Coordinates of C-alpha atoms in Angstrom, one line a residue:
Chain A
M1 CA 19.3 -5.2 -14.5
V2 CA 16.8 -2.8 -13.1
P3 CA 17.1 -2.4 -9.3
L4 CA 13.9 -3.2 -7.3
S5 CA 13.8 0.4 -5.9
W6 CA 13.1 1.8 -9.4
Y7 CA 9.9 -0.3 -9.7
L8 CA 8.8 0.7 -6.2
I9 CA 9.4 4.4 -6.9
F10 CA 7.6 4.1 -10.3
A11 CA 4.7 2.4 -8.6
A12 CA 4.6 5.1 -5.8
G13 CA 4.4 7.8 -8.5
L14 CA 1.6 6.1 -10.3
F15 CA -0.2 5.6 -7.0
S16 CA 0.1 9.3 -6.1
L17 CA -1.2 10.4 -9.5
G18 CA -4.2 8.1 -9.0
L19 CA -4.7 9.5 -5.5
F20 CA -4.7 13.0 -6.9
G21 CA -7.3 11.9 -9.5
V22 CA -9.6 10.4 -6.9
L23 CA -9.4 13.4 -4.6
A24 CA -9.5 16.2 -7.1
R25 CA -11.7 15.2 -10.0
R26 CA -15.4 16.3 -10.0
N27 CA -16.7 13.7 -12.5
A28 CA -17.5 10.4 -10.9
V29 CA -16.2 8.5 -14.0
A30 CA -12.9 10.3 -13.7
I31 CA -12.7 9.3 -10.0
L32 CA -13.0 5.7 -11.1
L33 CA -10.2 6.2 -13.6
G34 CA -8.0 7.3 -10.7
V35 CA -8.9 4.2 -8.7
E36 CA -7.7 2.1 -11.7
L37 CA -4.3 3.9 -11.7
M38 CA -3.9 3.1 -8.0
L39 CA -4.8 -0.6 -8.5
N40 CA -2.3 -0.8 -11.3
A41 CA 0.4 0.7 -9.0
V42 CA -0.3 -2.0 -6.4
N43 CA -0.1 -4.7 -9.1
I44 CA 3.3 -3.5 -10.3
N45 CA 4.6 -3.8 -6.7
L46 CA 3.2 -7.3 -6.4
A47 CA 4.8 -8.4 -9.6
A48 CA 8.1 -6.7 -8.7
F49 CA 8.3 -8.4 -5.3
W50 CA 7.5 -11.8 -6.9
R51 CA 10.3 -11.3 -9.4
Y52 CA 12.9 -10.1 -6.8
G53 CA 11.9 -12.4 -4.0
T54 CA 11.7 -16.2 -4.1
I55 CA 10.7 -16.8 -7.7
T56 CA 9.2 -20.3 -7.2
N57 CA 6.7 -18.8 -4.7
M58 CA 3.8 -17.7 -6.9
A59 CA 1.9 -15.8 -4.2
G60 CA 2.7 -12.4 -5.8
Q61 CA 1.3 -13.2 -9.2
V62 CA -1.7 -15.0 -7.8
F63 CA -2.5 -11.9 -5.7
A64 CA -2.1 -9.7 -8.8
I65 CA -4.7 -11.9 -10.6
I66 CA -7.1 -11.5 -7.6
V67 CA -6.6 -7.8 -7.9
F68 CA -7.5 -8.0 -11.6
A69 CA -10.7 -9.7 -10.7
V70 CA -11.5 -7.2 -8.0
A71 CA -10.8 -4.3 -10.3
A72 CA -13.1 -5.7 -12.9
A73 CA -15.9 -6.2 -10.3
E74 CA -15.3 -2.7 -9.0
V75 CA -15.5 -1.0 -12.4
A76 CA -18.6 -3.0 -13.4
V77 CA -20.5 -2.0 -10.2
G78 CA -19.1 1.5 -10.1
L79 CA -20.0 2.4 -13.7
A80 CA -23.4 0.8 -13.3
L81 CA -24.0 3.1 -10.3
V82 CA -22.8 6.1 -12.2
I83 CA -25.1 5.4 -15.1
S84 CA -28.0 4.7 -12.8
V85 CA -27.5 8.0 -10.9
Y86 CA -27.1 9.8 -14.2
R87 CA -30.4 8.4 -15.4
R88 CA -32.3 9.5 -12.3
H89 CA -30.6 12.8 -11.4
N90 CA -29.0 13.8 -14.7
T91 CA -25.6 14.5 -13.2
V92 CA -22.3 12.7 -12.8
V93 CA -20.6 15.4 -10.7
A94 CA -19.7 13.8 -7.4
D95 CA -20.4 17.0 -5.4
E96 CA -24.0 17.0 -6.6
I97 CA -24.7 13.4 -5.7
D98 CA -25.6 14.1 -2.1
M99 CA -29.0 12.4 -1.7
L100 CA -27.8 10.5 1.4
K101 CA -26.9 13.8 3.1
W102 CA -29.3 15.5 5.5
Chain B
M1 CA 23.4 1.5 -18.0
T2 CA 22.0 -1.6 -19.6
I3 CA 19.4 -2.0 -22.3
A4 CA 16.8 -3.2 -19.7
Q5 CA 17.3 0.0 -17.6
I6 CA 16.9 2.2 -20.7
I7 CA 13.7 0.4 -21.7
F8 CA 12.5 0.7 -18.1
L9 CA 13.1 4.5 -17.9
V10 CA 11.5 5.2 -21.2
V11 CA 8.4 3.1 -20.5
A12 CA 8.1 4.4 -16.9
G13 CA 8.4 8.0 -18.1
A14 CA 5.8 7.5 -20.8
T15 CA 3.5 5.7 -18.4
L16 CA 3.7 8.4 -15.7
G17 CA 3.2 11.1 -18.4
S18 CA 0.0 9.4 -19.6
A19 CA -1.1 8.9 -16.1
F20 CA -0.8 12.6 -15.5
M21 CA -2.8 13.3 -18.6
V22 CA -5.5 10.8 -17.3
V23 CA -6.0 12.9 -14.1
T24 CA -5.7 16.3 -15.7
S25 CA -7.3 16.2 -19.2
R26 CA -10.6 18.1 -19.5
N27 CA -12.2 15.8 -22.1
L28 CA -13.1 12.5 -20.4
I29 CA -12.8 10.5 -23.7
H30 CA -9.2 11.7 -23.9
A31 CA -8.7 10.7 -20.3
A32 CA -9.9 7.2 -21.1
L33 CA -7.6 7.0 -24.1
W34 CA -4.7 8.1 -22.0
L35 CA -5.7 5.4 -19.5
V36 CA -5.2 2.9 -22.3
A37 CA -1.7 4.2 -22.9
T38 CA -0.9 4.0 -19.2
L39 CA -2.2 0.4 -19.0
F40 CA -0.1 -0.5 -22.0
G41 CA 3.0 0.9 -20.3
V42 CA 2.2 -1.2 -17.2
A43 CA 1.9 -4.3 -19.4
V44 CA 5.4 -3.6 -20.8
Q45 CA 6.6 -3.4 -17.2
Y46 CA 5.1 -6.8 -16.5
A47 CA 6.9 -8.2 -19.5
L48 CA 10.2 -6.7 -18.2
L49 CA 9.5 -8.5 -14.9
N50 CA 9.2 -11.8 -16.7
A51 CA 5.5 -12.0 -15.7
G52 CA 4.3 -12.9 -19.2
F53 CA 0.8 -14.0 -18.1
L54 CA 0.2 -10.8 -16.2
A55 CA 1.2 -8.8 -19.3
V56 CA -1.2 -10.7 -21.5
V57 CA -4.0 -10.4 -19.0
Q58 CA -3.3 -6.7 -18.6
V59 CA -3.9 -6.2 -22.3
V60 CA -6.9 -8.5 -22.6
V61 CA -8.8 -7.6 -19.4
Y62 CA -7.7 -4.0 -18.6
I63 CA -7.4 -2.6 -22.1
G64 CA -9.8 -4.9 -23.9
A65 CA -12.6 -4.8 -21.3
I66 CA -12.2 -2.2 -18.5
A67 CA -11.0 0.7 -20.7
I68 CA -13.7 0.0 -23.3
L69 CA -16.2 -0.1 -20.4
F70 CA -15.0 3.3 -19.3
I71 CA -15.4 4.7 -22.8
F72 CA -19.0 3.3 -23.0
A73 CA -19.7 5.0 -19.6
V74 CA -18.4 8.3 -20.8
M75 CA -20.5 8.2 -23.9
L76 CA -23.6 7.2 -21.9
T77 CA -23.1 10.2 -19.6
R78 CA -22.1 12.5 -22.5
K79 CA -23.8 15.8 -21.5
E80 CA -21.4 16.4 -18.6
I81 CA -18.1 16.1 -20.6
R82 CA -19.2 18.9 -22.8
D83 CA -19.9 21.4 -20.0
Q84 CA -17.4 24.1 -19.5
G85 CA -17.2 24.0 -15.7
P86 CA -14.0 23.2 -13.9
Q87 CA -12.9 19.6 -14.0
L88 CA -11.2 19.8 -10.6
N89 CA -13.0 20.6 -7.4
S90 CA -12.3 23.7 -5.4
S91 CA -9.8 22.0 -3.0
W92 CA -7.7 20.5 -5.7
W93 CA -4.5 22.1 -4.3
L94 CA -5.1 20.2 -1.0
S95 CA -5.4 17.0 -3.0
A96 CA -2.2 17.8 -4.9
T97 CA -0.3 18.5 -1.6
L98 CA -1.6 15.2 -0.2
S99 CA -0.5 13.2 -3.2
V100 CA 3.0 14.8 -3.2
V101 CA 3.2 14.1 0.6
T102 CA 2.2 10.5 -0.1
F103 CA 4.8 10.1 -2.8
G104 CA 7.5 11.8 -0.6
G105 CA 6.6 9.5 2.3
L106 CA 6.8 6.4 0.2
V107 CA 10.1 7.4 -1.3
G108 CA 11.5 8.5 2.1
M109 CA 10.5 5.1 3.5
L110 CA 12.3 3.3 0.7
W111 CA 15.4 5.5 1.2
G112 CA 16.1 4.1 4.7
W113 CA 15.5 0.5 3.5
K114 CA 18.7 -1.6 3.3
D115 CA 17.5 -3.8 0.4
M116 CA 17.2 -0.7 -1.8
A117 CA 19.6 -1.8 -4.5
H118 CA 18.4 -5.5 -4.4
T119 CA 19.4 -7.1 -7.7
V120 CA 17.3 -9.5 -9.6
P121 CA 17.7 -13.2 -8.9
D122 CA 18.3 -15.6 -11.8
I123 CA 15.4 -17.7 -13.0
P124 CA 16.3 -21.4 -12.2
P125 CA 16.7 -23.5 -15.3
G126 CA 13.6 -25.3 -16.3
F127 CA 11.3 -23.0 -14.3
D128 CA 8.2 -22.1 -16.3
S129 CA 6.3 -19.2 -14.5
I130 CA 3.0 -19.8 -16.4
S131 CA 2.7 -23.5 -15.5
A132 CA 3.8 -22.7 -11.9
L133 CA 1.1 -20.1 -11.8
G134 CA -1.5 -22.4 -13.2
D135 CA -0.5 -25.1 -10.6
A136 CA -0.7 -22.6 -7.8
L137 CA -4.2 -21.4 -8.8
V138 CA -5.8 -24.8 -8.8
S139 CA -3.8 -26.7 -6.2
P140 CA -5.7 -27.4 -3.0
D141 CA -2.6 -26.7 -0.8
A142 CA -2.0 -23.3 -2.5
F143 CA -4.6 -20.8 -3.8
V144 CA -7.7 -22.7 -5.0
L145 CA -9.9 -21.2 -2.4
P146 CA -9.1 -17.5 -3.1
F147 CA -9.4 -18.3 -6.8
E148 CA -12.9 -19.7 -6.4
V149 CA -13.9 -16.8 -4.0
A150 CA -12.7 -14.3 -6.7
S151 CA -14.8 -16.0 -9.3
I152 CA -17.9 -15.8 -7.1
L153 CA -17.1 -12.2 -6.4
L154 CA -16.9 -11.5 -10.1
L155 CA -20.3 -13.3 -10.7
A156 CA -22.0 -11.4 -7.9
A157 CA -20.6 -8.1 -9.1
L158 CA -21.8 -8.7 -12.7
V159 CA -25.3 -9.6 -11.5
G160 CA -25.3 -6.6 -9.3
A161 CA -24.2 -4.3 -12.1
V162 CA -26.9 -5.5 -14.4
Y163 CA -29.5 -5.0 -11.6
V164 CA -28.3 -1.5 -10.7
A165 CA -28.1 -0.3 -14.3
F166 CA -31.3 -2.0 -15.4
N167 CA -33.9 0.5 -16.9
R168 CA -37.2 -0.5 -15.4
K169 CA -39.3 1.5 -17.9

């Protein structure tokens, strides 16, 4: 069978790619795509630790489902904010959305 | 090398490759479609981990709802994906270094861990993970409170999203 460490390294790679996307992309929608990759990496870890730990303890899968719900909420609010900012300021570039700056 | 290991390596390679395309492709519609491929690869990993319910929810919620929402958002902010400016900001090399350092730190931490080659435990006979998950989600001495709080969070987020994106004119 697949060793646990393979899943953890795979999830670490997915997390790092998502981190790069969040930090380096200019488009706000692309930043949210990176956040999705990071949340998925965390979910893989939760499912892997559930499978390789005590399998009758469902905490890992339950926590993964809570992460699904939080991810759906985050995407809904985040994309609504991006669309609202685009409508008012005609830009989705994160560097140009600096209305809160002095 | 067993069949499961080969399947894992192929799917993990394809998933990481499409995740790389998500963060680097210039056209945001392409990035969103690569995200669908990535999410599908993660769903296959859930299936390999015997987490059937998570695999189905991944396809239905992530691919069916969240990825489609992304494509809608890209189309509603269409002007920006056509512009020819750089898609990465000026300090992208700093971000790349930071992600490589994060990856190296995580792998280095795993390297010194004694349960590194932990093998998978057998599923006890008669154990049904989906019914156990359903029991855990609604049982008062398990996770009914986090489950209800998550549903309230989702409702509040959806009402907030409608309010924020509402066009007052």
